[in-house]
Coordinates of C-alpha atoms and ligand atoms in Angstrom, one line a residue:
M1 CA -30.4 -32.3 -9.9
K2 CA -29.9 -31.5 -6.3
Q3 CA -27.4 -28.6 -5.9
Q4 CA -25.6 -27.6 -2.7
Q5 CA -24.7 -24.0 -3.0
N6 CA -22.3 -21.9 -1.1
T7 CA -23.6 -18.6 0.2
Y8 CA -20.5 -16.9 1.3
S9 CA -20.6 -13.4 2.7
R10 CA -17.6 -11.2 1.8
Y11 CA -15.8 -11.8 5.1
G12 CA -17.0 -15.5 5.1
M13 CA -15.2 -16.1 1.8
L14 CA -12.0 -14.3 2.9
G15 CA -12.1 -16.5 6.0
H16 CA -12.5 -19.6 3.8
F17 CA -9.4 -18.5 1.8
L18 CA -7.5 -18.0 5.0
N19 CA -8.0 -21.5 6.1
G20 CA -4.6 -23.2 6.7
C21 CA -2.5 -20.0 6.6
K22 CA -4.0 -18.0 9.4
R23 CA -1.1 -18.8 11.6
F24 CA 1.4 -17.1 9.3
F25 CA -0.7 -13.9 9.5
I26 CA -0.7 -14.2 13.3
Y27 CA 3.1 -14.5 13.3
T28 CA 3.3 -11.5 11.1
I29 CA 1.1 -9.5 13.4
I30 CA 3.1 -10.6 16.5
V31 CA 6.5 -9.8 14.9
S32 CA 5.1 -6.4 13.8
F33 CA 4.1 -5.7 17.3
L34 CA 7.7 -6.6 18.6
V35 CA 9.2 -4.4 15.9
T36 CA 7.1 -1.5 17.1
V37 CA 8.0 -2.1 20.7
F38 CA 11.7 -2.0 19.9
E39 CA 11.3 1.1 18.0
M40 CA 9.6 2.7 20.9
L41 CA 12.2 1.6 23.4
I42 CA 15.3 3.1 21.7
P43 CA 14.2 6.8 22.2
Q44 CA 13.5 6.0 26.0
V45 CA 17.1 4.8 26.4
I46 CA 18.3 8.1 24.9
R47 CA 15.9 10.1 27.0
Q48 CA 17.1 8.5 30.3
T49 CA 20.6 9.0 29.2
V50 CA 20.2 12.7 28.5
D51 CA 18.1 13.3 31.7
S52 CA 19.5 11.0 34.4
V53 CA 23.1 10.3 33.2
L54 CA 24.2 13.5 31.6
S55 CA 21.9 15.8 33.8
D56 CA 20.8 15.2 37.4
E57 CA 17.1 14.7 36.9
K58 CA 15.6 12.0 39.1
M59 CA 15.1 8.9 37.0
N60 CA 11.3 8.8 35.8
A61 CA 10.8 5.1 34.7
P62 CA 9.2 1.9 35.8
A63 CA 10.5 0.8 39.4
F64 CA 12.5 -2.2 38.2
V65 CA 14.4 -0.1 35.6
V66 CA 15.3 2.4 38.3
R67 CA 16.3 -0.4 40.7
L68 CA 18.6 -2.0 38.0
F69 CA 20.1 1.5 37.2
E70 CA 20.9 2.1 40.9
D71 CA 22.2 -1.4 41.5
M72 CA 24.7 -1.0 38.7
G73 CA 26.1 2.2 40.2
G74 CA 23.6 4.9 39.1
A75 CA 24.5 8.1 37.2
A76 CA 28.0 8.4 38.5
Y77 CA 28.9 4.9 37.2
F78 CA 27.3 5.3 33.7
R79 CA 28.9 8.8 33.3
E80 CA 32.2 7.1 33.5
H81 CA 31.2 4.2 31.3
L82 CA 29.2 5.8 28.5
H83 CA 30.2 3.0 26.1
I84 CA 27.8 0.7 28.0
I85 CA 24.9 2.8 26.8
A86 CA 26.2 2.9 23.3
I87 CA 26.4 -1.0 23.4
I88 CA 22.8 -1.2 24.7
V89 CA 21.5 1.1 21.9
M90 CA 23.4 -0.9 19.3
A91 CA 22.1 -4.2 20.6
M92 CA 18.6 -3.1 20.5
A93 CA 19.2 -1.7 16.9
L94 CA 20.5 -5.1 16.0
M95 CA 17.5 -6.9 17.5
L96 CA 15.3 -4.5 15.6
A97 CA 17.0 -5.3 12.4
V98 CA 16.5 -9.1 13.0
L99 CA 12.8 -8.5 13.8
I100 CA 12.3 -6.5 10.7
Y101 CA 13.8 -9.2 8.7
L102 CA 11.5 -11.7 10.3
R103 CA 8.5 -9.4 9.6
G104 CA 9.4 -9.4 5.9
L105 CA 9.8 -13.1 5.9
T106 CA 6.4 -13.9 7.6
A107 CA 4.6 -11.3 5.6
S108 CA 5.8 -12.8 2.2
V109 CA 5.2 -16.4 3.3
S110 CA 1.6 -15.6 4.4
A111 CA 0.9 -13.6 1.3
E112 CA 2.2 -16.5 -1.0
R113 CA 0.3 -19.1 1.1
L114 CA -2.9 -17.1 0.8
Q115 CA -2.3 -16.7 -3.0
Q116 CA -1.8 -20.4 -3.4
N117 CA -5.1 -21.0 -1.4
I118 CA -7.1 -18.7 -3.5
R119 CA -5.8 -20.2 -6.7
E120 CA -6.5 -23.7 -5.6
D121 CA -10.0 -23.0 -4.2
L122 CA -11.0 -21.1 -7.3
F123 CA -9.7 -23.6 -9.7
A124 CA -11.2 -26.6 -7.8
H125 CA -14.6 -24.9 -7.7
I126 CA -14.5 -23.9 -11.4
E127 CA -13.8 -27.5 -12.3
R128 CA -16.9 -28.6 -10.5
L129 CA -19.2 -26.0 -12.1
P130 CA -21.7 -27.3 -14.6
F131 CA -21.2 -27.1 -18.4
S132 CA -24.0 -24.7 -18.7
W133 CA -22.2 -22.3 -16.3
H134 CA -19.1 -22.4 -18.5
Q135 CA -21.2 -21.7 -21.6
E136 CA -22.8 -18.7 -19.9
N137 CA -19.6 -17.1 -18.7
K138 CA -16.9 -15.9 -21.1
T139 CA -13.5 -17.5 -20.7
G140 CA -11.7 -14.2 -20.7
D141 CA -13.8 -12.9 -17.9
I142 CA -13.3 -16.0 -15.8
I143 CA -9.6 -15.8 -16.4
Q144 CA -9.5 -12.1 -15.3
R145 CA -11.5 -12.9 -12.2
C146 CA -8.9 -15.6 -11.4
T147 CA -5.9 -13.4 -12.0
S148 CA -6.3 -9.7 -11.3
D149 CA -9.3 -10.0 -9.0
A150 CA -7.7 -12.7 -7.1
E151 CA -4.5 -10.7 -6.9
R152 CA -6.5 -7.7 -5.6
V153 CA -8.2 -9.9 -2.9
R154 CA -4.7 -11.2 -1.8
T155 CA -3.4 -7.6 -1.5
F156 CA -6.5 -6.7 0.4
I157 CA -5.8 -9.3 3.2
S158 CA -2.0 -9.6 3.1
D159 CA -1.1 -6.0 2.4
Q160 CA -3.9 -3.6 3.2
M161 CA -5.4 -5.2 6.3
I162 CA -2.1 -5.9 7.7
S163 CA -0.8 -2.3 7.0
I164 CA -3.9 -1.0 8.8
L165 CA -3.1 -3.1 11.8
R166 CA 0.5 -2.1 11.8
I167 CA -0.3 1.6 11.5
M168 CA -2.8 1.3 14.3
I169 CA -0.2 -0.4 16.6
M170 CA 2.3 2.3 15.7
V171 CA -0.1 5.2 16.4
V172 CA -1.5 3.8 19.6
M173 CA 1.9 3.1 21.0
S174 CA 3.7 6.3 20.0
L175 CA 0.7 8.3 21.4
S176 CA 0.8 6.4 24.7
F177 CA 4.6 6.9 25.0
M178 CA 4.1 10.5 24.3
A179 CA 1.2 11.0 26.7
S180 CA 3.2 9.3 29.4
M181 CA 5.7 12.1 29.1
N182 CA 3.6 15.1 28.4
L183 CA -0.1 15.1 27.8
K184 CA -0.5 18.7 26.6
L185 CA 2.2 18.3 23.9
T186 CA 0.6 15.0 22.8
L187 CA -2.8 16.7 22.3
I188 CA -1.1 19.3 20.1
A189 CA 0.6 16.5 18.1
M190 CA -2.8 14.8 17.7
I191 CA -4.3 17.8 15.9
A192 CA -2.6 16.9 12.7
V193 CA -3.7 13.3 12.7
P194 CA -7.3 13.7 11.5
V195 CA -6.2 16.5 9.1
V196 CA -3.6 14.3 7.4
V197 CA -5.9 11.2 7.3
G198 CA -8.9 13.1 6.0
Y199 CA -6.9 14.9 3.4
S200 CA -5.2 11.8 2.1
L201 CA -8.4 9.8 2.1
R202 CA -10.2 12.5 0.1
F203 CA -7.3 12.7 -2.4
H204 CA -7.0 8.9 -2.9
S205 CA -10.7 8.4 -3.4
S206 CA -10.9 11.2 -6.0
I207 CA -7.9 9.9 -7.8
G208 CA -9.3 6.4 -8.2
K209 CA -11.1 7.4 -11.4
S210 CA -7.8 8.3 -12.9
F211 CA -6.3 5.0 -12.0
E212 CA -9.2 3.2 -13.6
K213 CA -8.8 5.3 -16.8
C214 CA -5.2 4.2 -16.9
D215 CA -6.0 0.5 -16.5
E216 CA -8.6 0.8 -19.2
N217 CA -6.3 2.4 -21.6
E218 CA -3.5 -0.1 -20.9
G219 CA -6.1 -2.8 -21.9
I220 CA -6.8 -1.0 -25.2
L221 CA -3.1 -0.8 -25.9
S222 CA -2.4 -4.4 -25.3
T223 CA -5.4 -5.4 -27.3
I224 CA -4.0 -3.5 -30.3
A225 CA -0.6 -5.2 -29.8
Q226 CA -2.2 -8.7 -29.3
E227 CA -4.5 -8.3 -32.4
N228 CA -1.5 -7.4 -34.6
L229 CA 0.6 -10.3 -33.4
T230 CA -2.2 -12.9 -34.0
G231 CA -3.4 -11.2 -37.2
V232 CA 0.1 -10.5 -38.5
R233 CA -0.7 -12.3 -41.8
V234 CA -3.7 -9.9 -42.6
V235 CA -1.7 -6.9 -41.6
R236 CA 1.1 -7.8 -43.9
A237 CA -1.1 -9.1 -46.8
F238 CA -3.1 -5.8 -46.8
G239 CA -0.1 -3.6 -46.3
R240 CA -1.5 -2.1 -43.0
E241 CA 1.8 -1.9 -41.1
E242 CA 1.9 1.9 -41.3
F243 CA -1.7 2.4 -40.3
E244 CA -1.4 -0.1 -37.3
R245 CA 1.8 1.6 -36.2
E246 CA 0.2 4.9 -36.2
R247 CA -2.8 3.6 -34.4
F248 CA -0.6 2.1 -31.8
E249 CA 1.6 5.2 -31.4
K250 CA -1.5 7.4 -31.0
Q251 CA -2.8 5.1 -28.1
N252 CA 0.6 4.9 -26.7
V253 CA 1.0 8.7 -26.5
Y254 CA -2.5 9.1 -25.0
Y255 CA -1.7 6.4 -22.4
T256 CA 1.6 7.9 -21.4
G257 CA -0.1 11.4 -21.0
L258 CA -2.6 9.8 -18.6
W259 CA 0.2 8.5 -16.4
V260 CA 2.1 11.8 -16.5
D261 CA -1.0 13.7 -15.4
L262 CA -1.5 11.2 -12.6
M263 CA 2.0 11.5 -11.4
K264 CA 1.6 15.3 -11.3
L265 CA -1.4 14.9 -9.1
L266 CA 0.5 12.4 -6.8
S267 CA 3.5 14.7 -6.5
L268 CA 1.2 17.5 -5.4
F269 CA -0.3 15.3 -2.9
W270 CA 3.0 14.2 -1.4
S271 CA 4.3 17.8 -1.2
V272 CA 1.1 19.1 0.4
S273 CA 1.1 16.3 3.0
D274 CA 4.8 16.7 3.5
F275 CA 4.0 20.4 4.2
I276 CA 1.3 19.6 6.7
G277 CA 3.7 17.2 8.4
G278 CA 6.3 19.9 8.5
I279 CA 4.0 22.4 10.1
Q280 CA 3.1 19.8 12.7
I281 CA 6.7 19.2 13.6
L282 CA 7.3 22.9 13.7
L283 CA 4.5 23.3 16.2
I284 CA 5.9 20.6 18.3
L285 CA 9.3 22.2 18.2
V286 CA 8.0 25.6 19.2
M287 CA 5.7 24.4 21.9
G288 CA 8.2 21.8 23.2
S289 CA 10.8 24.4 23.6
V290 CA 8.3 26.6 25.4
F291 CA 7.5 23.7 27.8
C292 CA 11.2 23.0 28.3
V293 CA 11.9 26.6 29.3
N294 CA 8.9 26.5 31.6
G295 CA 10.3 23.4 33.2
E296 CA 7.2 21.2 32.2
L297 CA 9.5 19.0 30.0
T298 CA 13.1 17.8 30.3
A299 CA 15.6 17.9 27.5
G300 CA 15.6 14.0 27.3
E301 CA 11.8 13.9 27.1
F302 CA 11.8 16.5 24.4
I303 CA 14.3 14.5 22.3
A304 CA 12.3 11.3 22.7
F305 CA 9.1 13.1 22.0
L306 CA 10.4 14.3 18.7
S307 CA 11.3 10.7 17.7
Y308 CA 7.8 9.4 18.6
N309 CA 6.2 12.3 16.7
G310 CA 8.2 11.2 13.6
M311 CA 6.9 7.6 14.1
L312 CA 3.3 9.0 14.4
I313 CA 3.1 11.3 11.5
W314 CA 4.6 9.4 8.6
P315 CA 2.5 6.2 8.9
V316 CA -0.6 8.2 9.3
R317 CA -0.1 9.6 5.8
Q318 CA -0.3 6.1 4.5
L319 CA -3.6 5.4 6.3
G320 CA -5.7 7.4 3.9
R321 CA -4.3 5.8 0.9
V322 CA -4.7 2.3 2.3
I323 CA -8.3 2.9 3.3
S324 CA -9.3 4.2 0.0
E325 CA -7.6 1.3 -1.8
M326 CA -9.4 -1.2 0.5
S327 CA -12.7 0.3 -0.4
K328 CA -12.0 -0.7 -4.0
A329 CA -11.3 -4.3 -3.1
G330 CA -15.1 -4.8 -2.5
V331 CA -15.7 -5.1 -6.3
S332 CA -13.0 -7.7 -6.7
I333 CA -14.3 -9.6 -3.7
D334 CA -17.8 -9.7 -5.1
R335 CA -16.5 -10.8 -8.6
I336 CA -14.8 -13.8 -7.0
R337 CA -17.7 -14.4 -4.7
Y338 CA -19.8 -14.8 -7.9
I339 CA -17.7 -17.8 -8.9
M340 CA -17.4 -19.3 -5.3
N341 CA -21.2 -19.0 -4.8
S342 CA -22.2 -20.6 -8.2
A343 CA -23.8 -24.0 -7.6
P344 CA -21.5 -26.9 -8.6
E345 CA -22.8 -30.1 -10.3
E346 CA -24.0 -32.4 -7.6
D347 CA -25.7 -35.8 -7.8
K348 CA -28.9 -36.6 -6.2
A349 CA -28.5 -38.0 -2.6
D350 CA -30.5 -41.1 -3.6
A351 CA -28.9 -41.5 -7.1
V352 CA -29.0 -44.9 -8.6
P353 CA -26.0 -47.1 -7.7
T354 CA -23.2 -47.3 -10.2
E355 CA -23.7 -51.1 -11.0
E356 CA -27.3 -50.5 -11.8
T357 CA -26.5 -47.6 -14.1
E358 CA -24.0 -49.7 -15.9
K359 CA -26.6 -52.4 -16.5
A360 CA -29.3 -49.9 -17.5
L361 CA -26.9 -48.4 -20.1
R362 CA -27.1 -51.6 -22.1
G363 CA -30.8 -51.1 -22.6
D364 CA -33.1 -49.1 -24.9
I365 CA -32.6 -45.3 -25.1
V366 CA -35.9 -43.5 -24.9
F367 CA -36.5 -39.8 -25.5
D368 CA -40.1 -39.2 -24.1
H369 CA -41.6 -35.9 -25.2
V370 CA -38.5 -33.9 -24.5
S371 CA -38.6 -30.1 -25.0
F372 CA -35.6 -27.8 -24.3
A373 CA -34.6 -24.1 -24.5
Y374 CA -31.3 -22.5 -23.8
E375 CA -32.9 -19.1 -23.3
K376 CA -36.4 -18.5 -22.1
D377 CA -39.2 -18.9 -24.7
Q378 CA -36.8 -19.9 -27.5
E379 CA -37.4 -23.6 -27.8
V380 CA -34.6 -25.4 -29.5
L381 CA -36.2 -28.9 -29.2
S382 CA -40.0 -29.4 -29.2
D383 CA -41.6 -32.5 -28.0
I384 CA -39.0 -35.0 -29.3
S385 CA -39.9 -38.7 -28.8
F386 CA -38.1 -41.7 -30.2
T387 CA -36.7 -45.0 -29.1
I388 CA -33.4 -46.5 -30.0
P389 CA -33.4 -50.3 -29.3
A390 CA -30.3 -51.6 -27.5
G391 CA -27.5 -52.5 -29.9
S392 CA -29.0 -50.7 -32.9
T393 CA -27.8 -47.7 -34.9
L394 CA -29.8 -44.5 -35.1
G395 CA -28.9 -41.8 -37.7
I396 CA -29.9 -38.3 -37.2
L397 CA -30.1 -35.9 -40.2
G398 CA -30.8 -32.2 -40.1
S399 CA -29.5 -28.9 -41.2
T400 CA -27.2 -26.8 -39.0
G401 CA -29.1 -25.4 -36.0
S402 CA -31.8 -27.9 -36.1
G403 CA -30.9 -29.2 -32.6
K404 CA -28.9 -32.3 -33.2
S405 CA -26.0 -31.5 -30.8
T406 CA -28.4 -30.3 -28.2
L407 CA -30.1 -33.7 -28.2
M408 CA -26.7 -35.3 -27.3
L409 CA -25.8 -32.7 -24.7
L410 CA -29.1 -33.7 -23.0
L411 CA -28.3 -37.3 -23.3
N412 CA -24.9 -36.7 -21.7
R413 CA -26.5 -34.5 -19.2
L414 CA -24.3 -31.5 -19.9
Y415 CA -27.6 -29.8 -19.8
D416 CA -30.5 -31.1 -17.7
V417 CA -34.0 -31.6 -19.2
P418 CA -36.1 -29.2 -17.1
E419 CA -38.8 -30.6 -14.8
G420 CA -42.0 -31.1 -16.8
S421 CA -40.4 -31.1 -20.2
G422 CA -40.3 -34.8 -20.8
K423 CA -37.5 -37.2 -19.8
I424 CA -34.8 -39.4 -21.2
T425 CA -34.5 -43.0 -19.9
I426 CA -31.9 -45.6 -20.7
G427 CA -32.8 -49.2 -19.8
G428 CA -35.8 -47.9 -18.1
V429 CA -33.9 -45.7 -15.7
D430 CA -34.4 -41.9 -15.9
I431 CA -30.9 -40.4 -16.6
A432 CA -31.8 -37.6 -14.2
D433 CA -31.6 -40.2 -11.4
M434 CA -28.2 -41.5 -12.3
K435 CA -24.8 -40.0 -11.2
A436 CA -23.6 -37.7 -13.9
Q437 CA -20.2 -39.4 -13.8
D438 CA -21.6 -42.9 -14.2
L439 CA -23.7 -41.8 -17.1
R440 CA -20.8 -40.0 -18.9
N441 CA -18.4 -43.0 -18.3
N442 CA -20.8 -45.2 -20.3
I443 CA -21.6 -42.9 -23.1
G444 CA -18.6 -42.3 -25.5
M445 CA -19.0 -39.1 -27.5
V446 CA -17.0 -37.6 -30.3
L447 CA -17.9 -33.9 -30.6
Q448 CA -18.1 -31.9 -33.8
E449 CA -15.1 -29.9 -32.9
P450 CA -12.9 -32.1 -30.8
F451 CA -10.5 -30.6 -28.3
L452 CA -7.1 -31.9 -28.0
F453 CA -4.8 -31.0 -25.1
S454 CA -1.3 -29.7 -25.6
R455 CA 0.1 -33.2 -24.7
T456 CA 1.3 -36.1 -26.8
V457 CA -1.0 -37.8 -29.2
G458 CA -0.8 -40.9 -27.2
E459 CA -1.9 -39.1 -24.0
N460 CA -4.7 -37.5 -25.9
I461 CA -6.0 -40.9 -26.8
A462 CA -5.5 -42.5 -23.5
I463 CA -7.0 -39.5 -21.7
R464 CA -9.1 -41.8 -19.5
N465 CA -6.4 -44.1 -18.3
R466 CA -2.8 -43.0 -18.2
E467 CA -1.6 -46.6 -17.8
M468 CA -3.2 -47.7 -21.1
P469 CA -0.7 -50.0 -23.0
L470 CA 0.4 -48.6 -26.3
E471 CA -1.1 -51.7 -28.2
E472 CA -4.5 -50.8 -26.9
I473 CA -4.0 -47.2 -28.0
R474 CA -2.9 -48.2 -31.5
D475 CA -5.8 -50.7 -31.9
A476 CA -8.2 -47.8 -31.4
A477 CA -6.1 -45.6 -33.7
R478 CA -6.2 -48.2 -36.4
I479 CA -10.0 -48.5 -36.3
A480 CA -10.2 -44.7 -36.6
C481 CA -7.7 -44.8 -39.6
V482 CA -5.2 -42.6 -37.8
D483 CA -2.5 -45.0 -36.8
R484 CA -0.5 -44.6 -40.0
T485 CA -0.7 -40.8 -39.8
I486 CA 0.7 -40.8 -36.3
T487 CA 3.4 -43.3 -36.9
D488 CA 4.5 -41.1 -39.7
F489 CA 5.3 -38.3 -37.3
K490 CA 8.9 -38.2 -36.3
N491 CA 8.1 -38.9 -32.7
G492 CA 5.1 -41.2 -33.3
Y493 CA 2.7 -41.4 -30.4
D494 CA 5.0 -39.1 -28.3
T495 CA 4.4 -36.1 -30.7
I496 CA 3.1 -33.1 -28.8
V497 CA -0.1 -31.7 -30.3
G498 CA -0.9 -28.0 -30.4
E499 CA 0.8 -24.7 -30.1
R500 CA 4.2 -26.2 -29.0
G501 CA 4.1 -29.1 -31.3
V502 CA 2.5 -30.3 -34.6
T503 CA -0.7 -28.7 -35.8
L504 CA -3.2 -31.5 -36.8
S505 CA -5.7 -30.9 -39.6
G506 CA -9.4 -30.9 -38.8
G507 CA -9.7 -34.5 -40.2
Q508 CA -6.7 -35.7 -38.3
K509 CA -8.2 -34.2 -35.0
Q510 CA -11.5 -35.9 -35.6
R511 CA -9.9 -39.3 -36.1
T512 CA -7.8 -38.9 -33.0
A513 CA -11.0 -38.0 -31.1
I514 CA -12.7 -41.1 -32.5
A515 CA -9.8 -43.2 -31.4
R516 CA -10.0 -41.6 -27.9
M517 CA -13.6 -42.5 -27.6
L518 CA -13.1 -46.1 -28.8
T519 CA -10.7 -46.7 -25.9
Q520 CA -13.6 -46.0 -23.6
K521 CA -15.3 -49.2 -24.8
A522 CA -18.7 -47.6 -23.8
P523 CA -22.0 -49.4 -24.4
V524 CA -23.4 -46.3 -26.0
M525 CA -21.4 -44.3 -28.6
V526 CA -22.2 -41.0 -30.2
F527 CA -20.6 -39.5 -33.3
D528 CA -21.7 -36.0 -33.6
D529 CA -20.7 -35.0 -37.2
S530 CA -17.4 -36.4 -36.3
L531 CA -16.4 -37.4 -39.8
S532 CA -17.3 -34.0 -41.4
A533 CA -13.7 -33.0 -42.0
V534 CA -12.7 -36.4 -43.3
D535 CA -12.9 -37.2 -47.0
A536 CA -15.7 -39.5 -48.2
E537 CA -13.4 -42.4 -48.9
T538 CA -11.8 -42.4 -45.4
D539 CA -15.3 -41.8 -43.9
A540 CA -16.5 -45.1 -45.6
M541 CA -13.4 -47.0 -44.4
I542 CA -13.8 -45.9 -40.8
R543 CA -17.4 -46.8 -40.9
A544 CA -16.7 -50.3 -42.2
Q545 CA -14.1 -50.8 -39.5
L546 CA -16.3 -49.4 -36.8
K547 CA -19.1 -51.7 -37.9
E548 CA -16.9 -54.7 -37.0
S549 CA -15.6 -53.4 -33.7
L550 CA -18.7 -51.7 -32.3
G551 CA -20.2 -55.1 -31.5
S552 CA -23.3 -54.8 -29.3
S553 CA -22.9 -51.0 -28.6
T554 CA -25.9 -48.8 -29.2
V555 CA -24.8 -46.1 -31.7
I556 CA -26.0 -42.6 -32.6
L557 CA -24.7 -41.2 -35.8
I558 CA -25.2 -37.6 -36.5
S559 CA -24.3 -36.3 -40.0
H560 CA -25.3 -34.1 -42.8
R561 CA -23.9 -36.6 -45.2
V562 CA -26.5 -39.1 -46.3
T563 CA -24.0 -41.8 -47.2
T564 CA -22.8 -41.8 -43.7
L565 CA -26.3 -42.6 -42.4
M566 CA -27.2 -45.3 -44.9
Q567 CA -26.2 -48.2 -42.8
A568 CA -28.3 -47.0 -39.8
D569 CA -31.1 -49.2 -38.7
K570 CA -33.3 -46.1 -38.4
I571 CA -33.1 -42.5 -39.2
I572 CA -34.8 -39.4 -37.7
V573 CA -34.9 -36.2 -39.6
L574 CA -34.8 -33.0 -37.5
D575 CA -35.9 -29.5 -38.6
K576 CA -36.1 -26.6 -36.4
G577 CA -36.2 -28.7 -33.3
R578 CA -38.9 -31.1 -34.5
I579 CA -38.9 -34.6 -35.8
V580 CA -40.2 -34.3 -39.3
E581 CA -39.5 -37.7 -40.6
E582 CA -38.4 -41.1 -39.3
G583 CA -37.9 -44.5 -40.8
T584 CA -35.4 -46.9 -42.2
P585 CA -33.0 -45.4 -44.9
K586 CA -34.9 -47.5 -47.6
E587 CA -38.3 -46.1 -46.5
L588 CA -37.1 -42.5 -46.4
Q589 CA -35.3 -42.7 -49.8
T590 CA -38.7 -42.8 -51.6
A591 CA -40.9 -41.0 -48.9
G592 CA -40.7 -37.8 -50.8
G593 CA -39.6 -35.8 -47.8
L594 CA -36.6 -33.9 -46.6
Y595 CA -34.4 -37.0 -46.6
Q596 CA -35.2 -37.9 -50.1
K597 CA -34.5 -34.3 -51.2
I598 CA -31.0 -34.3 -49.5
Y599 CA -30.4 -37.8 -50.8
D600 CA -31.0 -36.8 -54.3
I601 CA -28.9 -33.7 -54.2
Q602 CA -25.9 -35.4 -52.5
L603 CA -25.9 -38.4 -54.6
S604 CA -26.1 -36.6 -57.9
F605 CA -23.1 -34.6 -56.6
S606 CA -21.1 -37.7 -55.9
E607 CA -22.1 -39.1 -59.3
E608 CA -20.7 -35.9 -60.9
E609 CA -17.6 -36.4 -58.9
A610 CA -17.2 -39.9 -60.0
S611 CA -17.7 -39.1 -63.7
Ligands
ADP701 N1 -25.3 -22.5 -25.5 C1 -26.3 -22.1 -26.3 N2 -26.9 -21.0 -25.9 C2 -28.0 -20.5 -26.6 N3 -28.4 -21.1 -27.7 C3 -27.7 -22.2 -28.2 C4 -26.6 -22.7 -27.5 N4 -26.2 -23.7 -28.1 C5 -26.8 -23.9 -29.3 N5 -27.8 -22.9 -29.4 C6 -28.9 -22.8 -30.4 O1 -29.6 -24.0 -30.4 C7 -30.1 -24.3 -31.8 C8 -29.6 -25.8 -32.0 O2 -28.2 -25.8 -31.9 P1 -27.5 -27.3 -32.1 O3 -28.1 -28.3 -31.3 O4 -26.0 -27.0 -31.9 O5 -27.8 -27.6 -33.6 P2 -27.1 -28.6 -34.7 O6 -26.1 -29.5 -33.9 O7 -28.2 -29.3 -35.3 O8 -26.3 -27.8 -35.7 C9 -29.3 -23.3 -32.6 O9 -30.3 -22.4 -33.0 C10 -28.3 -22.7 -31.8 O10 -28.1 -21.3 -32.2
MG702 MG1 -24.0 -29.7 -34.1

């Protein structure tokens, strides 16, 4: 099978997820920038007021501001009308509030859009991955990758990357405003930056282990709770309540202790970094006062400087934390990349056209020296060859694990026959050359353990065509001997199946699955032990009705019940992946092989039952 594989790099994959929501992130960045600009301008207004309105310093500002100031009447005018300045400051504060609101809005819209993209892409990709991939990867693990890892990747982009950008803008802008007023004091203010960033980076990297331990123990705690809920019957029946309660309590106490320890460490961190920040402010206060006295700095500049310093030092404390958290996102990105880079099922470019496949599917089915192994060197099927003439019925008998289901998975191409290990042809066409969907559309399969969705019984039967008329659904159900059972439910065919509805017995599920398969009207039909949970009588009845309705279909019947197979045109007997016997039921009955042995045992049992 030709497979087209993604090879996303870490950033390539993030870029892929950002498709279609990039502009929301750009809005967020622009608005964040504007917020910072307004935050920076307010101290400037106060500075000019102190220096050029309340004192007589010459205004030190861009030329157009100075001109505007003079045109309006200069210091003398504003001294008389101080409320104008108050209104300007208030208007700016209002503008700032609006921008902060917009920033919150764009940030959450972009985060949610991104989350939606990640979920959609992951789900769509997982749906296209081959069956063998799903067999190899545990469901719980896939779910975790799609939930907590996906969430961490979203946080990485929409929180952490954006935070870093915002902090950078803040730091660069406050430093440049500071430098425009006094370079020496700016340099003093900057000394603290690497100290604070370095300290918080070190702290947060070292605390990562403690967070992991908390996560792990939360998992253990919820597993105990979950096990007790699902296994409540066993707990009650064996009087284990007290033991389980103590086990839970012990874990709960331990888990709480871990968090308390972690919180102690975090409090220590915040107070130490507050202390460093405090020293820095103290330094600026002392040095600033000295510069003021020396005449290197005006009072207004000093006030503005203190505001900028505040804007500088607090975000810088976050920087170390964000960077150390970002470094942890790599693991999650790789865990999702593993899914996105797994090769989906893809048809050959020169695959056989659909009509040809449909025609071929009405021909003979030939297994030609097929061998197969799930795991290297552990052959499950060895050199299997047989032919099923079109329209005939083949029975397959064999003990559990002899490879019967595997044969059918290969026929349906849920697994591919590896190159050089033989081939399967139908109507002369190698199934490897067909489109997988065409092949599967034309082979109806009832699996040993059928799966029903948590939808209505009717929907479960009409799964291939939601428009199927009820009469057609019921016809199929009648042949499968399940119509009566369903109509006896209070809601009939609208009864919901599964956890939130009725629980069907094993036999009812199997019969529903048979009905589902019959609606497909496929030229090839496979029953993989699909009557095992049905009593012998119903089994016989279903078989009799099937015989009438199957018409010209080619049928494969897999069973461990000899009676089920007796009407087959030919039977093959599998043992440990090899064909050990084949022939008509009559021939095998007296051949003295495995079939006869099983036949004798099972028939003597049913005679006993009868007597
Ligand atoms: N996904 C799998 N990975 C590895 N081994 C498997 C897998 N599925 C089945 N097997 C093994 O292949 C052998 C044949 O299994 P199967 O075809 O299901 O037998 P049957 O249907 O006759 O009971 C068994 O030994 C089984 O353990
Ligand atoms: Mg099986």
